[in-house]
XYZ file of C-alpha atoms in Angstrom:
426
model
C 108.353 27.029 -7.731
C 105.132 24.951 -7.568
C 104.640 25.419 -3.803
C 105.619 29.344 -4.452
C 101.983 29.343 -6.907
C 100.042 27.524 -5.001
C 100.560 29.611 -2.324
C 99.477 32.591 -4.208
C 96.644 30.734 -5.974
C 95.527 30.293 -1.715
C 95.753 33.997 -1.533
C 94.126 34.693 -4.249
C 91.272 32.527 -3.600
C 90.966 34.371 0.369
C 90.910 37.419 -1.222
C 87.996 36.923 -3.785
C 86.342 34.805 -0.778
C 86.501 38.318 1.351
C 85.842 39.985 -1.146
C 82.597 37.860 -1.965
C 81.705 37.842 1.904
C 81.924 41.994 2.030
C 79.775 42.183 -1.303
C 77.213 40.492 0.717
C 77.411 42.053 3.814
C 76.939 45.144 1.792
C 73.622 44.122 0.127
C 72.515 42.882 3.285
C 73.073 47.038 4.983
C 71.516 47.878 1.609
C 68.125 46.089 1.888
C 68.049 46.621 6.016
C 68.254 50.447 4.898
C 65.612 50.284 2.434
C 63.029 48.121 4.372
C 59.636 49.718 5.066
C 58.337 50.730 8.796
C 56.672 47.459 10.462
C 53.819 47.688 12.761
C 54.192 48.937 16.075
C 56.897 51.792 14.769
C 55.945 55.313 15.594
C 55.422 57.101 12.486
C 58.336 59.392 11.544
C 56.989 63.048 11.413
C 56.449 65.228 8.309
C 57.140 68.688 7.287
C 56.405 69.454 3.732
C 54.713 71.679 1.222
C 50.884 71.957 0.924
C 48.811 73.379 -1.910
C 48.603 76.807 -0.879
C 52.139 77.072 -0.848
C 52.667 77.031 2.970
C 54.721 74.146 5.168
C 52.175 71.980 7.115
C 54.126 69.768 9.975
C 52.624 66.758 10.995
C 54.080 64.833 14.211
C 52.897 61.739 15.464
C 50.406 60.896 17.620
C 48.387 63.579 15.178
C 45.916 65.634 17.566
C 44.714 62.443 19.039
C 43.456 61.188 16.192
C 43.693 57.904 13.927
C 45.794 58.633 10.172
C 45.593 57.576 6.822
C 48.999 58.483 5.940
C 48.859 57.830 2.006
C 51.800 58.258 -0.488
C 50.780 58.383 -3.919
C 51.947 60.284 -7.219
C 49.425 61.296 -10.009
C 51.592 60.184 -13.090
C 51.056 56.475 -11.000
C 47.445 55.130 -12.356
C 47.555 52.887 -9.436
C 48.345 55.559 -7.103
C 44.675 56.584 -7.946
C 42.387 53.568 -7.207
C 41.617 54.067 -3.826
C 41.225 57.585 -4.394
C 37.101 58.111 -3.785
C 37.000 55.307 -1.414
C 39.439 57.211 0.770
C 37.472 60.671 0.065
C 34.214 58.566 1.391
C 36.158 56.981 4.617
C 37.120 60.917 5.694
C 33.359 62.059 4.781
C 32.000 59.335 7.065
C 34.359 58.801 9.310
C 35.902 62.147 10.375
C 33.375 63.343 12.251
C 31.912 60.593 14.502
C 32.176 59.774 18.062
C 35.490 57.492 19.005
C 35.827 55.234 22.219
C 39.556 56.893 22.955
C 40.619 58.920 20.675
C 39.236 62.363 18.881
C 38.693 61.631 15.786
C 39.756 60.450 11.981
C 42.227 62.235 9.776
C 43.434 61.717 6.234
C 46.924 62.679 5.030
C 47.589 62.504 1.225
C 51.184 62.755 0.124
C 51.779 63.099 -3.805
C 55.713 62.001 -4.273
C 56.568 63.922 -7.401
C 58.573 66.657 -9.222
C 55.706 68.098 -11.197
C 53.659 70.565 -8.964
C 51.072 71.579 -11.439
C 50.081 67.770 -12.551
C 49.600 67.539 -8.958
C 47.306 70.679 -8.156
C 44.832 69.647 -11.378
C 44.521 65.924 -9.776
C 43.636 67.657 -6.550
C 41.039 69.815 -7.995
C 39.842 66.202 -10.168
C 39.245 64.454 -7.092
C 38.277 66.970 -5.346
C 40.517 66.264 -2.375
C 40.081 69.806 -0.464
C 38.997 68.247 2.380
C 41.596 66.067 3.514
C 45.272 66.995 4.042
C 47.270 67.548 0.763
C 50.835 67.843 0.750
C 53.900 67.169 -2.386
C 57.202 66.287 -1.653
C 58.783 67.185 -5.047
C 62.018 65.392 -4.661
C 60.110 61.826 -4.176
C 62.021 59.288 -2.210
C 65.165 61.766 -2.087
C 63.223 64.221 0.482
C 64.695 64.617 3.852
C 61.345 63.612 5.910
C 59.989 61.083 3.242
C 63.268 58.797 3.976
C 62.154 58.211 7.097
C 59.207 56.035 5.755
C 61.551 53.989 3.642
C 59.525 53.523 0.823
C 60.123 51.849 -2.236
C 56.827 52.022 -4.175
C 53.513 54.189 -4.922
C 51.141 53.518 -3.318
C 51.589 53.276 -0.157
C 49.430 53.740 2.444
C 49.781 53.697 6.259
C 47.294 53.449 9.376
C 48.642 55.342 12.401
C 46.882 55.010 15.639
C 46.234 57.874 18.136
C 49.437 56.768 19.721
C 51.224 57.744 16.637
C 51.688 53.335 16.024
C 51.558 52.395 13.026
C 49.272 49.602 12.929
C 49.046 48.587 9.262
C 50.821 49.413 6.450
C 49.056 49.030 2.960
C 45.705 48.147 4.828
C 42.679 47.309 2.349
C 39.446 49.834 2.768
C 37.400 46.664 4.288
C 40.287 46.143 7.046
C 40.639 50.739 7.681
C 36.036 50.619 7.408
C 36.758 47.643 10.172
C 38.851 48.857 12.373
C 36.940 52.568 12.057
C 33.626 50.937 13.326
C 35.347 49.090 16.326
C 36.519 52.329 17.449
C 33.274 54.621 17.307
C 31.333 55.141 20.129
C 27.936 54.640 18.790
C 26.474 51.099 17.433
C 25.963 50.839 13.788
C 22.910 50.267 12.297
C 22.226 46.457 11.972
C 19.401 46.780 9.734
C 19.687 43.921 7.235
C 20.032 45.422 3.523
C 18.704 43.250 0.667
C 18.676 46.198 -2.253
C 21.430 47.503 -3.839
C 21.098 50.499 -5.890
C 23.170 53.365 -7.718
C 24.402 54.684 -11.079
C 26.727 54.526 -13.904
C 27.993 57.296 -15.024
C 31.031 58.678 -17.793
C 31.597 62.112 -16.127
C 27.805 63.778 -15.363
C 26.406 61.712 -18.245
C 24.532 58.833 -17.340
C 25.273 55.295 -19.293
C 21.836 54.802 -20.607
C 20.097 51.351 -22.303
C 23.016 49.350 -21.499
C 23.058 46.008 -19.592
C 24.881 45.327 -16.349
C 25.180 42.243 -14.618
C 25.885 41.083 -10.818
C 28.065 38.666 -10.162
C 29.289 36.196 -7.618
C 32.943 36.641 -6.506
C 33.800 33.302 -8.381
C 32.192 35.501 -11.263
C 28.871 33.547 -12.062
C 26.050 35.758 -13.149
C 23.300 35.623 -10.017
C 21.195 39.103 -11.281
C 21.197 41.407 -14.473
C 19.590 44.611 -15.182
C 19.169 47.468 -17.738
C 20.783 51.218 -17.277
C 17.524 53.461 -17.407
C 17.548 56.993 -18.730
C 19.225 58.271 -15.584
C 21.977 55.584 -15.560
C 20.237 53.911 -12.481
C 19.795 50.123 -11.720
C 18.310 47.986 -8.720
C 19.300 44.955 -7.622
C 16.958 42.816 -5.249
C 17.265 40.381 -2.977
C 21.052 40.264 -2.108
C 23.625 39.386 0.609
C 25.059 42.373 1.832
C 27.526 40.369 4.100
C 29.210 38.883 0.624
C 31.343 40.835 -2.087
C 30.185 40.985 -5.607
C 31.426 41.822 -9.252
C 29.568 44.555 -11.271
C 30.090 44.033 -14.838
C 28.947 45.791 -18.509
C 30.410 45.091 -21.614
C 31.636 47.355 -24.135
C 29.249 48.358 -26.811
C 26.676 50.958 -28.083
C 27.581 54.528 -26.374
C 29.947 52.785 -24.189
C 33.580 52.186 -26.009
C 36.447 50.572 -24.647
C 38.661 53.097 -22.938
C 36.720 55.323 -21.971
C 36.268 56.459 -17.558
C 33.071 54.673 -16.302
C 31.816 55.229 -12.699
C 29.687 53.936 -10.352
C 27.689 56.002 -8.078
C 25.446 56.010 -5.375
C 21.567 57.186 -6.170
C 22.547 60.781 -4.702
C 25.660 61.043 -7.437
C 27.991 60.695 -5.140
C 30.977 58.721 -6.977
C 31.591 54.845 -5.193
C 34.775 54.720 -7.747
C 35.623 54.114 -11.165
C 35.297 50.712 -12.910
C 38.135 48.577 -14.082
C 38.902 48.276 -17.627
C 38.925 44.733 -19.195
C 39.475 43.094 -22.458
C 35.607 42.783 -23.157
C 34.021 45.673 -20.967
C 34.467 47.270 -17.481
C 34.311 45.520 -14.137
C 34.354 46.344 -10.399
C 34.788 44.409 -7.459
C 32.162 45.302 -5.163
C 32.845 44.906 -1.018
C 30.878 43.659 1.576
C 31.456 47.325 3.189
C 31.284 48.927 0.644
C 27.339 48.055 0.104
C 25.459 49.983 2.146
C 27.038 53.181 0.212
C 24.723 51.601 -2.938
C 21.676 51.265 -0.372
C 18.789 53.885 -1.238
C 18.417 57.196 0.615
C 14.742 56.238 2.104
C 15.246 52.176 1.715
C 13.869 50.785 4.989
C 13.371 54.362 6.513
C 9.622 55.631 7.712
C 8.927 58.691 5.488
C 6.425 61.411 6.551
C 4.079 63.142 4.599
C 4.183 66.587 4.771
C 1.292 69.465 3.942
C 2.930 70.142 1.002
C 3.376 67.023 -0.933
C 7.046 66.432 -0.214
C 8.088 63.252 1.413
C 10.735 63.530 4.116
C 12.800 61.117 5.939
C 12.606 60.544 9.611
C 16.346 59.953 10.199
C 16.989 60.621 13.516
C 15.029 61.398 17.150
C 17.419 62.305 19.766
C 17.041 63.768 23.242
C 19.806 66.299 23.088
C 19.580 69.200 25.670
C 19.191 68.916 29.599
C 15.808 70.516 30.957
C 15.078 74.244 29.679
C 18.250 74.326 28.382
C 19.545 75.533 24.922
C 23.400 74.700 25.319
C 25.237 71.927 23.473
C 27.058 69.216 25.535
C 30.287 67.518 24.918
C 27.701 64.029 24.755
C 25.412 65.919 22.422
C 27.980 67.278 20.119
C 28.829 63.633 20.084
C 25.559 62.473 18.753
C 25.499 65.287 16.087
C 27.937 63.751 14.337
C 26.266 61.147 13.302
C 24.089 63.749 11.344
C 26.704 65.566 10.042
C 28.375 62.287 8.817
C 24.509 61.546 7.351
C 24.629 64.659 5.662
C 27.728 64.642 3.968
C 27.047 60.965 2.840
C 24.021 62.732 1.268
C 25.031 66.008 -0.243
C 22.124 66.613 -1.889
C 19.770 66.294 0.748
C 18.493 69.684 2.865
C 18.062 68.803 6.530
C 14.476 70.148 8.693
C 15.920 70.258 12.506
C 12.547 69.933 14.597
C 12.815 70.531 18.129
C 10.574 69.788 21.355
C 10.299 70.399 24.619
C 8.050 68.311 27.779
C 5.174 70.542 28.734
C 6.293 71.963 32.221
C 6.294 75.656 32.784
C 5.003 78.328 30.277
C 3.394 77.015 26.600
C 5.236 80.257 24.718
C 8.588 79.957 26.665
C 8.383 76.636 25.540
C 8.371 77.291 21.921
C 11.159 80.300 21.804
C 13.056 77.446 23.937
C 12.955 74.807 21.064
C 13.639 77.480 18.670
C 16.724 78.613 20.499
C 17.783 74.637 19.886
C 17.225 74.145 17.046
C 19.482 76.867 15.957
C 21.953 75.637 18.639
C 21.528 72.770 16.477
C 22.148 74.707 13.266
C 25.034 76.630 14.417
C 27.221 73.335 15.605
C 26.341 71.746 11.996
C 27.524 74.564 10.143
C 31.110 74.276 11.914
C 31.405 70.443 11.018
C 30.844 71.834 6.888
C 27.491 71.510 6.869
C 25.861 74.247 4.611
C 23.467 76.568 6.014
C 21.725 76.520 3.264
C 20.922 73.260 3.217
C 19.573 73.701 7.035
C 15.953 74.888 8.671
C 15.257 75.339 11.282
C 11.565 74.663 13.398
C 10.722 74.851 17.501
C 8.006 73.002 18.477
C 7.522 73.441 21.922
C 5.031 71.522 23.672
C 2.920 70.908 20.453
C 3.449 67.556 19.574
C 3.899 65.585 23.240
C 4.154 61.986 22.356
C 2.988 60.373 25.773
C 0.116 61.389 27.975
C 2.113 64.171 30.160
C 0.771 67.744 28.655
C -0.555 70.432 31.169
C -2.318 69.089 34.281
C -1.397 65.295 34.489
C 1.692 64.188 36.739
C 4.303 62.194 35.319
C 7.511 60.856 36.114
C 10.947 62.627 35.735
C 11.539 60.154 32.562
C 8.295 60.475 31.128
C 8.947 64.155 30.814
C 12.468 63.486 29.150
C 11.401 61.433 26.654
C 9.141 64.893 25.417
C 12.619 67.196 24.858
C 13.603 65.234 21.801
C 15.046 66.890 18.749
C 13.902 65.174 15.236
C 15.799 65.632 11.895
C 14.179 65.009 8.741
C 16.426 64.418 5.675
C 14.545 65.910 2.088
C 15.303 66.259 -1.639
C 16.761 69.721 -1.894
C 13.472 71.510 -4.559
């Protein structure tokens, strides 16, 4: 009888110990199943619903371009955070030349039931201009479980290949890898001002202190909000991060939405909320947004009083011609990314031709290129409105070769030069 139990105590044991050994086979298909994309995985494509109520598809590689593919739901306050540092990385970075591919694209993808929550935090962040879809059944939609997520937010970096090459990337890492891309150099000037504005909606947070701090969070700078909200700071590192800080107090109570802004209004992002005020951790990158519109730049004095930045002197057509090329276009866009870093500033496109040939041809030449100009800027977003245009002809040479005087083939070239001056719209 004994051996007759111990033999089915043996069974029993095998069976719980197969039973034990299938459980965790199971969890292990479970968690394999539910693991996010790695890098190097081509990004699944998308087909889903955008906010005009038509299907926008999205396969990978995207037009030849590098993707933020972002996932985010607005019931999720942290799905928000990067919000206006993402609208800023399409405004700069769309448009600019890129080594091999054709361009920067951002696709936002809110992962929720409620379609109307959605559309009022589209039209609150004014996301229009980058790519807004909704999946409405979240994780459950057919081309969403292909990205295996588990959490909002989540954020991918596709390459032109259709790669993904991060996932969750920081802004500092996308701003990065962005600028190793672009054809042009950056400009290396050194900044040592920081500027901007604090702001609860359009009103300005006036009288109140703020302070700059190291990243270990001891006070190196403080200054006081003026009536427009604005402070300076002077003398800084802008290779090093930095906290902003204010406290709670006078017309500022704990709670409330508190941005920071460059000097043009345009919104850096919204400070964190703390126990004893509101804080923001300010990047390295993220600095020269907070430099000021002229700082460093030569301005010129105009007949009418109005001081206007010299931003930009290109040589942009070939001889006597009025026809954008592929390596112009190229160049325009850093302008257009200048202008829509500066919203508020109207843009004077001044053209100029060498002095060979006819004096009047000359000058209905450069006015034919600047509105070349004019007409390519407007297609990037840029409104007309905000453009004029000006033909100089062969008014202003800037060397010694005007009628009469021989000159070489490159002195000439460096007289057909188009100038754009960047002004406070009146």
């Amino acid at each position: 009888m004994s051996n007759i139990k111990m033999s089915i105590n043996n069974q029993s044991t095998k069976i719980r110990i197969q039973l034990y050994c299938l459980l965790i086979l199971c969890v292990l298909i479970a968690n394999k199943s539910i693991a996010q994309l790695t890098l190097g995985d081509n990004a699944p494509n998308l087909v889903l619903s955008s906010t005009d109520n038509s299907i926008q598809s999205f396969s990978f590689p995207y037009q030849n371009k590098i993707v933020l593919l972002f996932f985010w739901s607005s019931s999720v306050s942290k799905s928000k955070e990067n919000i206006y540092k993402y609208k800023r990385l399409h405004s700069k970075y769309s448009d600019v030349g890129y080594k091999v591919c054709d361009g920067f694209d951002i696709i936002s993808v809110a992962l929720q039931s409620d379609k109307v929550a959605w559309e009022n935090a589209v039209k609150e962040y004014d996301l229009s201009k980058i790519n807004n879809c909704i999946a409405q059944k979240g994780y459950s939609d057919f081309f969403i479980k292909g990205y295996k997520l588990t959490e909002t937010p989540t954020s991918f970096l596709i390459d032109e290949l259709g790669k993904i090459i991060a996932v969750n990337p920081s802004v500092k890492m996308i701003i990065n890898y962005l600028d190793d891309k672009r054809n042009s150099q950056l400009n290396t000037d050194i900044q040592s001002k920081l500027s901007g504005k604090i702001m609860v909606g359009q009103t300005p947070v006036v009288s109140q202190k703020i302070w700059l701090l190291s990243e270990k969070k001891d006070t190196l700078q403080s200054a006081m909000l003026n009536e427009k909200g604005a402070f300076v700071f002077k003398d800084i590192n802008a290779s090093t991060s930095y906290n902003l800080y204010i406290k709670s107090g006078g017309a500022l109570k704990t709670g409330q939405t508190i941005f920071l802004t460059s000097d043009n209004g345009d919104i850096i992002s919204n400070f964190k909320a703390t126990n004893s005020g509101y804080e923001y951790n300010l990047l390295d990158a993220e600095i020269p947004y907070l430099k000021s519109v002229f700082d460093g730049e030569p301005l010129v004095k105009k007949d009418n009083g109005l001081s206007k930045e010299l931003y930009m002197s290109e040589v942009l057509f070939n001889n006597k011609a009025a026809t954008l090329s592929k390596e112009a276009m190229a160049k325009l866009n850093e302008v257009v990314s200048k202008a829509k870093a500066n919203p508020r500033l109207n843009i004077e496109i001044i053209s100029h031709t060498d002095a060979n040939g006819d004096a009047s041809a000359n000058l209905t030449l450069s006015s034919k290129q600047s509105s070349s100009i004019a007409t390519y800027l407007a297609t990037k977003g840029i409104g007309k409105a905000r453009l004029k245009t000006t033909g100089k002809g062969e008014t202003e040479i800037i060397n010694k070769c005007r009628d009469g005087i021989q000159c070489q083939e490159e002195e000439h070239h460096a007289n057909r030069r188009t100038e754009f001056k960047f002004y406070p719209a009146q």
